[in-house]
Amino acid sequence: MTTATNPRVLEHPERTDIRLAGVLHALSDPVRLTIVREMALGEGDDFACSYFDLPVTKSTTTHHFRVLRESGVVRQLYSGTTKLNRLRRDDLDTLFPGLLDSVLSAATAETARDTAR
Amino acid sequence: MTTATNPRVLEHPERTDIRLAGVLHALSDPVRLTIVREMALGEGDDFACSYFDLPVTKSTTTHHFRVLRESGVVRQLYSGTTKLNRLRRDDLDTLFPGLLDSVLSAATAETARDTAR
């Protein structure tokens, strides 16, 4: 028997399967961290991948969003042919209280130091 | 002119050169996170690499400590032929307030969940 899988339904880890190592790895890339910081500004909003002005190719962008999705940092769903992305803030805050906020604050502090140089 | 470098002096980033992406990457590996968690229990103490009971080879252990050193998470210095390691907690807390603690707390929470499964 073959099982038809729907390519329009993307795989996500359940909340309980999200791992700290995976989340930290996802956030350890500057481009992915830029994406997450922008999403955090519009909490609960859905963002198309094309919303973000990133210094990488489209296929690299797709790769970065996949890493974010597979680690449990974002949820992706199709709306027509567009993939929409939403930060999984509730899941992350429940599993790792304060972690996302401290990373976002650290990123803001680093950007401020870089600008002041 | 050639410059003699002392192989016994290991290179470290200055505090201001420590980058968030590098720190998150260093902490995103389960073995490295185990090392950092143990070091955090004995703050200010120096730990030989051999102190840690890790499920990896000696050369992999050396690699992990190098990643931790080059990212600015630990300071390594020689004592005779032994490399001693110390967590750079002051530097990290100054640059990224609360980040290390939130990662350590997240790791503790995850271990507790894993144990309860």
GROMACS .gro file of C-alpha atoms in nm:
model
  234
    1MET     CA    1   0.000   0.000   0.000
    2THR     CA    2   0.127   0.343  -0.079
    3THR     CA    3   0.039   0.642   0.124
    4ALA     CA    4  -0.023   0.966  -0.057
    5THR     CA    5   0.134   1.255   0.128
    6ASN     CA    6   0.012   1.603   0.070
    7PRO     CA    7   0.305   1.822  -0.039
    8ARG     CA    8   0.106   2.124   0.074
    9VAL     CA    9   0.119   2.012   0.436
   10LEU     CA   10   0.461   2.080   0.582
   11GLU     CA   11   0.606   1.875   0.866
   12HIS     CA   12   0.651   2.038   1.203
   13PRO     CA   13   0.773   1.903   1.533
   14GLU     CA   14   0.509   1.883   1.804
   15ARG     CA   15   0.578   2.115   2.094
   16THR     CA   16   0.710   1.829   2.305
   17ASP     CA   17   0.952   1.728   2.029
   18ILE     CA   18   1.117   2.069   2.001
   19ARG     CA   19   1.477   2.040   2.121
   20LEU     CA   20   1.690   2.312   2.275
   21ALA     CA   21   1.992   2.219   2.062
   22GLY     CA   22   1.786   2.253   1.745
   23VAL     CA   23   1.644   2.589   1.849
   24LEU     CA   24   1.987   2.728   1.938
   25HIS     CA   25   2.127   2.599   1.610
   26ALA     CA   26   1.841   2.764   1.420
   27LEU     CA   27   1.905   3.095   1.596
   28SER     CA   28   2.284   3.075   1.554
   29ASP     CA   29   2.278   3.188   1.192
   30PRO     CA   30   2.274   3.566   1.137
   31VAL     CA   31   2.025   3.547   0.849
   32ARG     CA   32   1.786   3.325   1.045
   33LEU     CA   33   1.821   3.547   1.349
   34THR     CA   34   1.734   3.849   1.134
   35ILE     CA   35   1.419   3.670   1.018
   36VAL     CA   36   1.319   3.580   1.374
   37ARG     CA   37   1.383   3.934   1.501
   38GLU     CA   38   1.156   4.079   1.232
   39MET     CA   39   0.886   3.823   1.302
   40ALA     CA   40   0.906   3.900   1.673
   41LEU     CA   41   0.818   4.263   1.598
   42GLY     CA   42   0.486   4.152   1.451
   43GLU     CA   43   0.392   3.876   1.691
   44GLY     CA   44   0.112   3.657   1.569
   45ASP     CA   45   0.141   3.793   1.219
   46ASP     CA   46   0.199   3.572   0.918
   47PHE     CA   47   0.491   3.661   0.697
   48ALA     CA   48   0.557   3.545   0.343
   49CYS     CA   49   0.920   3.443   0.286
   50SER     CA   50   0.941   3.722   0.029
   51TYR     CA   51   0.859   3.978   0.299
   52PHE     CA   52   1.216   3.964   0.426
   53ASP     CA   53   1.490   4.158   0.252
   54LEU     CA   54   1.776   3.913   0.290
   55PRO     CA   55   2.127   3.918   0.139
   56VAL     CA   56   2.097   3.560   0.014
   57THR     CA   57   1.951   3.376  -0.284
   58LYS     CA   58   1.594   3.253  -0.293
   59SER     CA   59   1.700   2.891  -0.249
   60THR     CA   60   1.914   2.982   0.052
   61THR     CA   61   1.617   3.169   0.195
   62THR     CA   62   1.404   2.858   0.148
   63HIS     CA   63   1.670   2.653   0.327
   64HIS     CA   64   1.677   2.894   0.621
   65PHE     CA   65   1.299   2.880   0.662
   66ARG     CA   66   1.311   2.503   0.652
   67VAL     CA   67   1.568   2.499   0.934
   68LEU     CA   68   1.347   2.735   1.133
   69ARG     CA   69   1.042   2.515   1.071
   70GLU     CA   70   1.209   2.181   1.141
   71SER     CA   71   1.358   2.311   1.466
   72GLY     CA   72   1.018   2.434   1.582
   73VAL     CA   73   1.095   2.805   1.573
   74VAL     CA   74   0.838   2.889   1.306
   75ARG     CA   75   0.521   2.739   1.173
   76GLN     CA   76   0.479   2.738   0.795
   77LEU     CA   77   0.155   2.692   0.609
   78TYR     CA   78   0.048   2.740   0.253
   79SER     CA   79  -0.194   3.009   0.151
   80GLY     CA   80  -0.246   2.930  -0.217
   81THR     CA   81   0.107   2.898  -0.352
   82THR     CA   82   0.261   3.124  -0.088
   83LYS     CA   83   0.424   2.987   0.223
   84LEU     CA   84   0.335   3.191   0.528
   85ASN     CA   85   0.548   3.189   0.841
   86ARG     CA   86   0.458   3.252   1.202
   87LEU     CA   87   0.684   3.254   1.506
   88ARG     CA   88   0.602   2.972   1.751
   89ARG     CA   89   0.641   3.205   2.046
   90ASP     CA   90   0.389   3.024   2.270
   91ASP     CA   91   0.560   2.690   2.220
   92LEU     CA   92   0.907   2.830   2.275
   93ASP     CA   93   0.808   3.038   2.579
   94THR     CA   94   0.635   2.739   2.736
   95LEU     CA   95   0.927   2.504   2.681
   96PHE     CA   96   1.210   2.747   2.746
   97PRO     CA   97   1.081   3.046   2.946
   98GLY     CA   98   1.276   3.362   2.874
   99LEU     CA   99   1.507   3.205   2.618
  100LEU     CA  100   1.370   3.370   2.305
  101ASP     CA  101   1.348   3.708   2.475
  102SER     CA  102   1.706   3.687   2.598
  103VAL     CA  103   1.829   3.598   2.249
  104LEU     CA  104   1.630   3.885   2.096
  105SER     CA  105   1.766   4.126   2.358
  106ALA     CA  106   2.119   4.001   2.299
  107ALA     CA  107   2.077   4.057   1.926
  108THR     CA  108   1.949   4.410   1.983
  109ALA     CA  109   2.242   4.485   2.215
  110GLU     CA  110   2.491   4.351   1.962
  111THR     CA  111   2.341   4.556   1.680
  112ALA     CA  112   2.362   4.869   1.897
  113ARG     CA  113   2.729   4.800   1.973
  114ASP     CA  114   2.805   4.740   1.604
  115THR     CA  115   2.635   5.065   1.508
  116ALA     CA  116   2.829   5.259   1.772
  117ARG     CA  117   3.166   5.134   1.647
  118MET     CA  118   6.111   3.848   0.932
  119THR     CA  119   5.943   3.557   1.095
  120THR     CA  120   5.745   3.582   1.410
  121ALA     CA  121   5.767   3.304   1.658
  122THR     CA  122   5.429   3.223   1.804
  123ASN     CA  123   5.402   3.046   2.132
  124PRO     CA  124   5.194   2.730   2.085
  125ARG     CA  125   5.125   2.734   2.457
  126VAL     CA  126   4.929   3.057   2.431
  127LEU     CA  127   4.587   2.989   2.285
  128GLU     CA  128   4.395   3.249   2.086
  129HIS     CA  129   4.082   3.396   2.236
  130PRO     CA  130   3.845   3.663   2.114
  131GLU     CA  131   3.848   3.984   2.314
  132ARG     CA  132   3.521   4.048   2.493
  133THR     CA  133   3.416   4.302   2.230
  134ASP     CA  134   3.480   4.052   1.952
  135ILE     CA  135   3.253   3.782   2.093
  136ARG     CA  136   2.956   3.738   1.858
  137LEU     CA  137   2.609   3.621   1.951
  138ALA     CA  138   2.589   3.388   1.649
  139GLY     CA  139   2.912   3.218   1.754
  140VAL     CA  140   2.799   3.178   2.113
  141LEU     CA  141   2.463   3.029   2.010
  142HIS     CA  142   2.639   2.796   1.768
  143ALA     CA  143   2.878   2.686   2.042
  144LEU     CA  144   2.587   2.616   2.277
  145SER     CA  145   2.378   2.439   2.010
  146ASP     CA  146   2.571   2.114   2.037
  147PRO     CA  147   2.453   1.875   2.311
  148VAL     CA  148   2.807   1.774   2.410
  149ARG     CA  149   2.926   2.134   2.432
  150LEU     CA  150   2.615   2.229   2.625
  151THR     CA  151   2.685   1.946   2.870
  152ILE     CA  152   3.036   2.085   2.922
  153VAL     CA  153   2.908   2.437   2.979
  154ARG     CA  154   2.641   2.318   3.223
  155GLU     CA  155   2.899   2.134   3.432
  156MET     CA  156   3.132   2.433   3.428
  157ALA     CA  157   2.847   2.661   3.535
  158LEU     CA  158   2.802   2.450   3.847
  159GLY     CA  159   3.157   2.534   3.956
  160GLU     CA  160   3.176   2.898   3.856
  161GLY     CA  161   3.524   3.038   3.851
  162ASP     CA  162   3.675   2.692   3.875
  163ASP     CA  163   3.923   2.563   3.623
  164PHE     CA  164   3.844   2.230   3.461
  165ALA     CA  165   4.078   2.001   3.273
  166CYS     CA  166   3.923   1.865   2.953
  167SER     CA  167   3.964   1.518   3.102
  168TYR     CA  168   3.735   1.617   3.392
  169PHE     CA  169   3.431   1.571   3.172
  170ASP     CA  170   3.287   1.228   3.108
  171LEU     CA  171   3.178   1.269   2.747
  172PRO     CA  172   3.048   1.008   2.500
  173VAL     CA  173   3.297   1.116   2.231
  174THR     CA  174   3.658   1.053   2.138
  175LYS     CA  175   3.945   1.257   2.275
  176SER     CA  176   3.996   1.437   1.944
  177THR     CA  177   3.627   1.526   1.925
  178THR     CA  178   3.647   1.656   2.281
  179THR     CA  179   3.943   1.872   2.178
  180HIS     CA  180   3.739   2.003   1.886
  181HIS     CA  181   3.445   2.092   2.111
  182PHE     CA  182   3.668   2.284   2.352
  183ARG     CA  183   3.823   2.470   2.061
  184VAL     CA  184   3.476   2.578   1.940
  185LEU     CA  185   3.393   2.692   2.293
  186ARG     CA  186   3.719   2.886   2.316
  187GLU     CA  187   3.703   3.047   1.972
  188SER     CA  188   3.345   3.158   2.025
  189GLY     CA  189   3.437   3.320   2.357
  190VAL     CA  190   3.241   3.085   2.581
  191VAL     CA  191   3.543   2.946   2.766
  192ARG     CA  192   3.896   3.058   2.836
  193GLN     CA  193   4.167   2.794   2.800
  194LEU     CA  194   4.514   2.813   2.943
  195TYR     CA  195   4.794   2.569   2.986
  196SER     CA  196   4.904   2.450   3.324
  197GLY     CA  197   5.209   2.242   3.238
  198THR     CA  198   5.082   2.013   2.964
  199THR     CA  199   4.721   2.025   3.078
  200LYS     CA  200   4.470   2.263   2.922
  201LEU     CA  201   4.247   2.418   3.184
  202ASN     CA  202   3.907   2.564   3.100
  203ARG     CA  203   3.707   2.835   3.265
  204LEU     CA  204   3.365   2.966   3.171
  205ARG     CA  205   3.375   3.331   3.056
  206ARG     CA  206   3.063   3.411   3.253
  207ASP     CA  207   3.152   3.776   3.320
  208ASP     CA  208   3.214   3.846   2.954
  209LEU     CA  209   2.896   3.671   2.842
  210ASP     CA  210   2.678   3.828   3.111
  211THR     CA  211   2.810   4.172   3.029
  212LEU     CA  212   2.756   4.137   2.655
  213PHE     CA  213   2.431   3.940   2.664
  214PRO     CA  214   2.261   3.983   3.004
  215GLY     CA  215   2.053   3.683   3.099
  216LEU     CA  216   2.136   3.480   2.790
  217LEU     CA  217   2.359   3.217   2.949
  218ASP     CA  218   2.122   3.173   3.244
  219SER     CA  219   1.822   3.127   3.018
  220VAL     CA  220   2.007   2.866   2.812
  221LEU     CA  221   2.115   2.684   3.128
  222SER     CA  222   1.759   2.694   3.263
  223ALA     CA  223   1.622   2.570   2.931
  224ALA     CA  224   1.868   2.281   2.937
  225THR     CA  225   1.768   2.191   3.292
  226ALA     CA  226   1.399   2.202   3.197
  227GLU     CA  227   1.457   1.984   2.895
  228THR     CA  228   1.653   1.726   3.096
  229ALA     CA  229   1.370   1.715   3.351
  230ARG     CA  230   1.113   1.655   3.076
  231ASP     CA  231   1.327   1.385   2.920
  232THR     CA  232   1.365   1.212   3.255
  233ALA     CA  233   0.989   1.222   3.317
  234ARG     CA  234   0.906   1.058   2.983
   0.00000   0.00000   0.00000
